[in-house]
mmCIF file of C-alpha atoms in Angstrom:
data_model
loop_
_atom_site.group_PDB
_atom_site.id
_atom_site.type_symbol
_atom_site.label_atom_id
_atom_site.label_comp_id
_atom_site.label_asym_id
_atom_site.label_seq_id
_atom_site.Cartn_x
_atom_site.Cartn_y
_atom_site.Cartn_z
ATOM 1 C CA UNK A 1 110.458 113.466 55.794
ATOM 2 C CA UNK A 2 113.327 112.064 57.765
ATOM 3 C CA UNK A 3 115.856 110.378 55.329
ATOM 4 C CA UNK A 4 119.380 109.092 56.481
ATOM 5 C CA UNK A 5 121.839 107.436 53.754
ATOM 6 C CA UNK A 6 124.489 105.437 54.441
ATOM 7 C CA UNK A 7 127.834 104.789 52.252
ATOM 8 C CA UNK A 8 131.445 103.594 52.669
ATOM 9 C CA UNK A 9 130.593 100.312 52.949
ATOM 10 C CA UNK A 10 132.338 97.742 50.984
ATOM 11 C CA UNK A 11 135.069 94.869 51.107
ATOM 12 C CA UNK A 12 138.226 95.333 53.540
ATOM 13 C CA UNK A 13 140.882 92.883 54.606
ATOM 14 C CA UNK A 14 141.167 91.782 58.712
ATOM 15 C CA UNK A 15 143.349 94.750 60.154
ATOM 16 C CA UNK A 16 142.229 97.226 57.667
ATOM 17 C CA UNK A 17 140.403 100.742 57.807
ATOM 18 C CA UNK A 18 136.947 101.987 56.443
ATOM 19 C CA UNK A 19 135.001 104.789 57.383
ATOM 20 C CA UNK A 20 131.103 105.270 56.687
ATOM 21 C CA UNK A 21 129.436 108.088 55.913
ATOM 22 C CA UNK A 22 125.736 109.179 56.925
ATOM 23 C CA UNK A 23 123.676 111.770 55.400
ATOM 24 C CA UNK A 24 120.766 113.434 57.587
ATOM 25 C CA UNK A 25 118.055 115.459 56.365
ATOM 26 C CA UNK A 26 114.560 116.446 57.501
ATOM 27 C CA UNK A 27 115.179 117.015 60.868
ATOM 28 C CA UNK A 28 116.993 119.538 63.061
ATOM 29 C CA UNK A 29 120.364 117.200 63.286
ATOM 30 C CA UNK A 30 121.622 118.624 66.263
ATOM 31 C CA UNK A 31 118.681 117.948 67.992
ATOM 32 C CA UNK A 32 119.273 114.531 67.304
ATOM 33 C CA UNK A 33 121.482 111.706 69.280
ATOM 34 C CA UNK A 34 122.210 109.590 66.465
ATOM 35 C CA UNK A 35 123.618 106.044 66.194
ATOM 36 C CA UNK A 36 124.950 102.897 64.489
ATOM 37 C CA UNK A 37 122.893 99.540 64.631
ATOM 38 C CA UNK A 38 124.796 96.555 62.785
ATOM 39 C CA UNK A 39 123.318 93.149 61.151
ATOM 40 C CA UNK A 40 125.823 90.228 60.213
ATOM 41 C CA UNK A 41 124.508 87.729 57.719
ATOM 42 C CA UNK A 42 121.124 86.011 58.948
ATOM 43 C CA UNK A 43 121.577 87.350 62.230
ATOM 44 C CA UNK A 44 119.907 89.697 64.839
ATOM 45 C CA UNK A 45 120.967 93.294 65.448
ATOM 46 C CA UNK A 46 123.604 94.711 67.736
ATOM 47 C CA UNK A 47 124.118 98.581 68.666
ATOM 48 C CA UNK A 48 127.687 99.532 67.798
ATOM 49 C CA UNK A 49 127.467 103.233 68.887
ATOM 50 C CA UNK A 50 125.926 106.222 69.769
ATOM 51 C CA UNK A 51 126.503 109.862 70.209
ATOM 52 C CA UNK A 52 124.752 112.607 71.739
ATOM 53 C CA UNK A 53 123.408 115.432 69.578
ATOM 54 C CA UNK A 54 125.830 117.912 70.459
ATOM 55 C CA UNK A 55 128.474 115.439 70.395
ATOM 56 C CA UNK A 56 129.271 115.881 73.822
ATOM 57 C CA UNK A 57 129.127 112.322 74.722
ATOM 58 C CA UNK A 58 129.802 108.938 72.976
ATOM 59 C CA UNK A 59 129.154 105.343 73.853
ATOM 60 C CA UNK A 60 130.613 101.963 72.342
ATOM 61 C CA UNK A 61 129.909 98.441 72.541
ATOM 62 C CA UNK A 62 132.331 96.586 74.081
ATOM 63 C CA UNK A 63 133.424 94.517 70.823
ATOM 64 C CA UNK A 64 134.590 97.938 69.001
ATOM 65 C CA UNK A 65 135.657 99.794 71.562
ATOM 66 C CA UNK A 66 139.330 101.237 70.599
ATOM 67 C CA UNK A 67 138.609 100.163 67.312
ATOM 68 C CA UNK A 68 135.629 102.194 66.203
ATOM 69 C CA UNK A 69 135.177 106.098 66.485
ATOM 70 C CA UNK A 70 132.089 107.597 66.057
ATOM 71 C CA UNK A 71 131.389 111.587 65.227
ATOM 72 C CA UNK A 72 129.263 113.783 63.290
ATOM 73 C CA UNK A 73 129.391 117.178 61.820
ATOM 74 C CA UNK A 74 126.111 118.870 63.034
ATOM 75 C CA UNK A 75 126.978 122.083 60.166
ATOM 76 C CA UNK A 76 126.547 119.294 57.343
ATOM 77 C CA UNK A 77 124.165 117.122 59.186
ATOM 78 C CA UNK A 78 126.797 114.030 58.840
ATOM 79 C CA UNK A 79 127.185 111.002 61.097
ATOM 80 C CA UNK A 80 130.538 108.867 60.902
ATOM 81 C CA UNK A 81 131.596 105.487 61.531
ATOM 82 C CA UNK A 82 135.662 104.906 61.777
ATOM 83 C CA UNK A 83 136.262 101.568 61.881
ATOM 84 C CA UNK A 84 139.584 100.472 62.234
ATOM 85 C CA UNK A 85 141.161 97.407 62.999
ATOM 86 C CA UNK A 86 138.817 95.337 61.163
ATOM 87 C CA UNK A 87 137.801 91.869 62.214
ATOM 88 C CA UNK A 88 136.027 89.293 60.226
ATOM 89 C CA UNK A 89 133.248 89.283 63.288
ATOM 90 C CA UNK A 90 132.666 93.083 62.341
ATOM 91 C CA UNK A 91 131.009 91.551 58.390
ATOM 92 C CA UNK A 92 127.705 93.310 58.608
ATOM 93 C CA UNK A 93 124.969 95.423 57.651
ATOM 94 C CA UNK A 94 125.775 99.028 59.213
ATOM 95 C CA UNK A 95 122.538 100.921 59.994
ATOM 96 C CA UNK A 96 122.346 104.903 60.665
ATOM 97 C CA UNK A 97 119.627 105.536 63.629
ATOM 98 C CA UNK A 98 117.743 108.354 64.602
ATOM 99 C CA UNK A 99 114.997 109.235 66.987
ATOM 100 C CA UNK A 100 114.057 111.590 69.646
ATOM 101 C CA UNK A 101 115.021 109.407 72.289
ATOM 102 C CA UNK A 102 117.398 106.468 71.331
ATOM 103 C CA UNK A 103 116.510 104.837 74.310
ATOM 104 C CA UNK A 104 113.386 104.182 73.201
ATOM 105 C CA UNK A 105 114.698 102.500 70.147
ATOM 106 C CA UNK A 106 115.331 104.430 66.964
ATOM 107 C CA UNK A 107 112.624 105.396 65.193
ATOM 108 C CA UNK A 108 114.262 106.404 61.937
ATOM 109 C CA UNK A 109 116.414 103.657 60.398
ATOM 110 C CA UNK A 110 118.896 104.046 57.236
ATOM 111 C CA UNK A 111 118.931 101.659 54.446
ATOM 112 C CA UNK A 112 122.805 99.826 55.496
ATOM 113 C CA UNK A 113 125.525 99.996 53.795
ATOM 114 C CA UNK A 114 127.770 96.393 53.928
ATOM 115 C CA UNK A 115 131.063 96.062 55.642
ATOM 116 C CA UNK A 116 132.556 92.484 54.444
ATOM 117 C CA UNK A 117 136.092 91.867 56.441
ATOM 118 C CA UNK A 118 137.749 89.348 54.200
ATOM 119 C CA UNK A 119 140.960 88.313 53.187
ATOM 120 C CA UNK B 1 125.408 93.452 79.348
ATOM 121 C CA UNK B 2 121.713 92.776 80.083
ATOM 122 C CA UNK B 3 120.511 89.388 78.140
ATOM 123 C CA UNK B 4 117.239 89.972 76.583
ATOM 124 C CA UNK B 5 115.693 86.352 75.906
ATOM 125 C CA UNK B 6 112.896 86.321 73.430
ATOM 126 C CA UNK B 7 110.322 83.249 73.019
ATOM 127 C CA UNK B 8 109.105 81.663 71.030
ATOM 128 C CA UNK B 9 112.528 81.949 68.293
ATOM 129 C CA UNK B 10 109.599 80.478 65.952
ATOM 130 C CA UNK B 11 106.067 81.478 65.940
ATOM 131 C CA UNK B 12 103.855 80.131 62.562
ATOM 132 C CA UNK B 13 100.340 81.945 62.863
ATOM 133 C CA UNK B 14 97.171 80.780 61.293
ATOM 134 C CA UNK B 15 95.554 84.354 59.454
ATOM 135 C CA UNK B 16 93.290 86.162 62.012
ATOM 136 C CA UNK B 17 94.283 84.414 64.715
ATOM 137 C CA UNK B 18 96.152 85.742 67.952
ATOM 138 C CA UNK B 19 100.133 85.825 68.626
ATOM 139 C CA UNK B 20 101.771 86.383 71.416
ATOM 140 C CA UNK B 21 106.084 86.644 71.884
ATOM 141 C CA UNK B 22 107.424 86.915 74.864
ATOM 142 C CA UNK B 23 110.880 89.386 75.976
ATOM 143 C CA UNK B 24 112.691 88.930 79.296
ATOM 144 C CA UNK B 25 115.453 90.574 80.609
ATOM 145 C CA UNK B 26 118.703 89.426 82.560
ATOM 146 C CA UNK B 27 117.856 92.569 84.907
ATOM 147 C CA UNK B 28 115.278 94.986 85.679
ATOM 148 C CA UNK B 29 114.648 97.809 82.612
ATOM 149 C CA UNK B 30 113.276 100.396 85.064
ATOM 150 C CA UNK B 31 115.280 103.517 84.881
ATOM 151 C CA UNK B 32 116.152 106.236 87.424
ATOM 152 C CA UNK B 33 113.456 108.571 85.427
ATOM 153 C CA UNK B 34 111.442 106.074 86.250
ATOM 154 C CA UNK B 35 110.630 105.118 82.417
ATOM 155 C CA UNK B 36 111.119 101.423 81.233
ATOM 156 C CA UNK B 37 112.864 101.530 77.688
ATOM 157 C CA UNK B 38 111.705 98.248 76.381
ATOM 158 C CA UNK B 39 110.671 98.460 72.801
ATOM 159 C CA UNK B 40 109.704 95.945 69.906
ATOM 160 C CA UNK B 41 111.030 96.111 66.543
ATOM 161 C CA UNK B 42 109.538 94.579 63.167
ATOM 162 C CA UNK B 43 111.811 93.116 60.538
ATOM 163 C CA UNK B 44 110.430 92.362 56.636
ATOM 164 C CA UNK B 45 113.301 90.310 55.043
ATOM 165 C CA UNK B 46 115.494 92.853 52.924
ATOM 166 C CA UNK B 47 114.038 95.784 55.135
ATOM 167 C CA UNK B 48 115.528 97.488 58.077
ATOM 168 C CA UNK B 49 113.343 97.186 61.214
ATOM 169 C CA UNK B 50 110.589 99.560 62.339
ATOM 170 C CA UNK B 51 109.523 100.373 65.846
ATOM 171 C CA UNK B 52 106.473 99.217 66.669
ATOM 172 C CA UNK B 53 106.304 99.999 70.154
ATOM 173 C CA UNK B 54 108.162 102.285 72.774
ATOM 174 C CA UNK B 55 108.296 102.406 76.596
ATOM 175 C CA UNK B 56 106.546 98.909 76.448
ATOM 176 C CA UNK B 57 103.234 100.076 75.638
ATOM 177 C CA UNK B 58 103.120 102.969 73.189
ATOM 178 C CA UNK B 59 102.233 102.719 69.606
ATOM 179 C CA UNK B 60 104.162 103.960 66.947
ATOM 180 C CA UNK B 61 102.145 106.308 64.751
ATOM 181 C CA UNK B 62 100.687 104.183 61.773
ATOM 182 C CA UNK B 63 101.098 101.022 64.126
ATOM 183 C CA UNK B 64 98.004 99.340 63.723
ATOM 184 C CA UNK B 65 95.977 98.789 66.952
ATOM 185 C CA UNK B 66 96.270 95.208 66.549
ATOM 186 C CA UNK B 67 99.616 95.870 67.795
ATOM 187 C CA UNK B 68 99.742 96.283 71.914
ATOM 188 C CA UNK B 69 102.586 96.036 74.421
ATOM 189 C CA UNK B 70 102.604 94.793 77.852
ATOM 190 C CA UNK B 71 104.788 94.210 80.690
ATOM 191 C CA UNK B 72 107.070 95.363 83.311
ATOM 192 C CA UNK B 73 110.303 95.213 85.248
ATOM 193 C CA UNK B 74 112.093 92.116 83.322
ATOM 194 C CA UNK B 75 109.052 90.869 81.360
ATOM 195 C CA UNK B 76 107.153 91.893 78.578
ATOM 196 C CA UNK B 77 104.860 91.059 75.939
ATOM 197 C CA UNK B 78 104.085 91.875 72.137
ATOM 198 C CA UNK B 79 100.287 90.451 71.155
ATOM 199 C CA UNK B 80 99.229 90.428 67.738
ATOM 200 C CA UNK B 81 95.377 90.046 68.307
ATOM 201 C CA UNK B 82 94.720 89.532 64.502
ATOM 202 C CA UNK B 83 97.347 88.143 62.241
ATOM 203 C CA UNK B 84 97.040 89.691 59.079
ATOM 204 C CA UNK B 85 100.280 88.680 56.199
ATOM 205 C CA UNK B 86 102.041 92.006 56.396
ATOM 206 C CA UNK B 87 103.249 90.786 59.879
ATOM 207 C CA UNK B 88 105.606 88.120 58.566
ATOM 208 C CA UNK B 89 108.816 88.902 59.689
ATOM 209 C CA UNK B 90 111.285 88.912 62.448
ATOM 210 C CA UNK B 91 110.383 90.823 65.873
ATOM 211 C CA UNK B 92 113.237 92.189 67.972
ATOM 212 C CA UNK B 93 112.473 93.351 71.444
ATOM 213 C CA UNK B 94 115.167 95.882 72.770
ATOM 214 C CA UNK B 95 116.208 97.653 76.140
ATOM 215 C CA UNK B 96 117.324 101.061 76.227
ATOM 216 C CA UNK B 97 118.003 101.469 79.762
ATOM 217 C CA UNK B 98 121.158 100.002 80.649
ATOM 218 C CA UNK B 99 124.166 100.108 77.669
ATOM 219 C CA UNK B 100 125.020 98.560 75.930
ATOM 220 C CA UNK B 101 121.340 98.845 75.012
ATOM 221 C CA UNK B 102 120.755 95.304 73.864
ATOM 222 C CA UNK B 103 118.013 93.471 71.314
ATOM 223 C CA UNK B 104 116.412 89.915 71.964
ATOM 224 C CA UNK B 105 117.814 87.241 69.422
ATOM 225 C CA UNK B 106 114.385 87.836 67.198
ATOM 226 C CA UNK B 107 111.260 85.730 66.954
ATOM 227 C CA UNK B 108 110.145 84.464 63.089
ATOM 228 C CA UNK B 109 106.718 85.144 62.634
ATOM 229 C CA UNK B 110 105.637 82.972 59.378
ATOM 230 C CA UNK B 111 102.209 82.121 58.311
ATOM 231 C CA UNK B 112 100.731 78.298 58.804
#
């Protein structure tokens, strides 16, 4: 059974750091592109990132790119989020995806973890 | 960024009967492979979404039937043919082919 879990989420004032954590098991992980869908309160979804299963490549939405960094460690099946440079805008429900083709829309969704930017 | 524009925002559904939302995009979703990565999402509140539907007309496994896609180029369509109460909830349609791969704003699907 696929099973990604999220943490790191939590409260952080405008301009500061956080990084989130996502554990991957079930699958082969380097298999896997894997990527970060976000929520704000009451509102629709937006994809943040994504990276290829080999890492090779990475792609970012225009609102966090420079601020965000995504990676993962395929030898402890781990996804990461950096986020720094935090808005107010980035207050939201951070998803780990999986699937075996993201384009297609990820089949395998984490439970969120929250990011609230607030001073 | 390609606009997806879903309608209706709100759809109440009497039990049994049809539903139908509608997903258009701001530019074509066929690829170079020649695949069209429009898929629909489903939403409980407090739940992350599900995929329904992939490549605009196949079925998740453990979809139910009832589910179908339809479409092509920059529109699309989910039908519910039988509205049962586990399908409250918020549909998201979504392109994959040009990124930022973008979602629909989400269509409310309450019961009458």
């Amino acid at each position: 059974e696929v099973q990604l879990l999220e943490s790191g989420g939590g409260l952080v004032q405008p301009g500061g750091s956080l990084r989130l954590s996502c554990a991957a098991s079930g699958f082969t992980f380097s298999s896997f592109g894997m990527g970060w869908v976000r929520q704000a309160p009451g509102k629709g979804l937006e994809w943040v990132s994504f990276i290829y299963g080999d890492g090779s490549a990475t792609f970012y939405a225009d609102s966090v790119k420079g601020r965000f960094t995504i990676s993962r460690d395929n030898s402890k099946k781990m996804l990461y989020l950096q986020m720094d440079s935090l808005r107010a805008e980035d207050t939201a429900v951070f998803h780990c995806t999986t699937g075996s083709s993201l384009r297609s829309g990820p089949e395998y969704w984490g439970q969120g973890t929250l990011v609230t930017v607030s001073s | 960024d390609v606009v997806m524009t879903q309608s209706p925002l709100s759809l109440p559904v009497t039990l049994g009967q049809p539903a139908s939302i509608s997903c258009r995009s701001s530019q074509s979703l066929v690829n170079s492979d020649r695949n069209t990565y429009l898929s629909w999402f489903h939403q409980r509140p407090g739940q992350s979404p599900r995929r329904l539907i992939y490549k605009v007309t196949e079925r998740d496994s453990g979809v139910p039937d009832r589910f179908s896609g339809s479409g092509s180029g920059t529109d699309f369509t989910l039908k519910i043919s039988r509205v049962e109460a586990e399908d409250v909830g918020v549909y998201y349609c979504m392109q994959g082919t040009h990124w930022p791969w973008t979602f629909g704003q989400g269509t409310k699907v309450e019961i009458k």
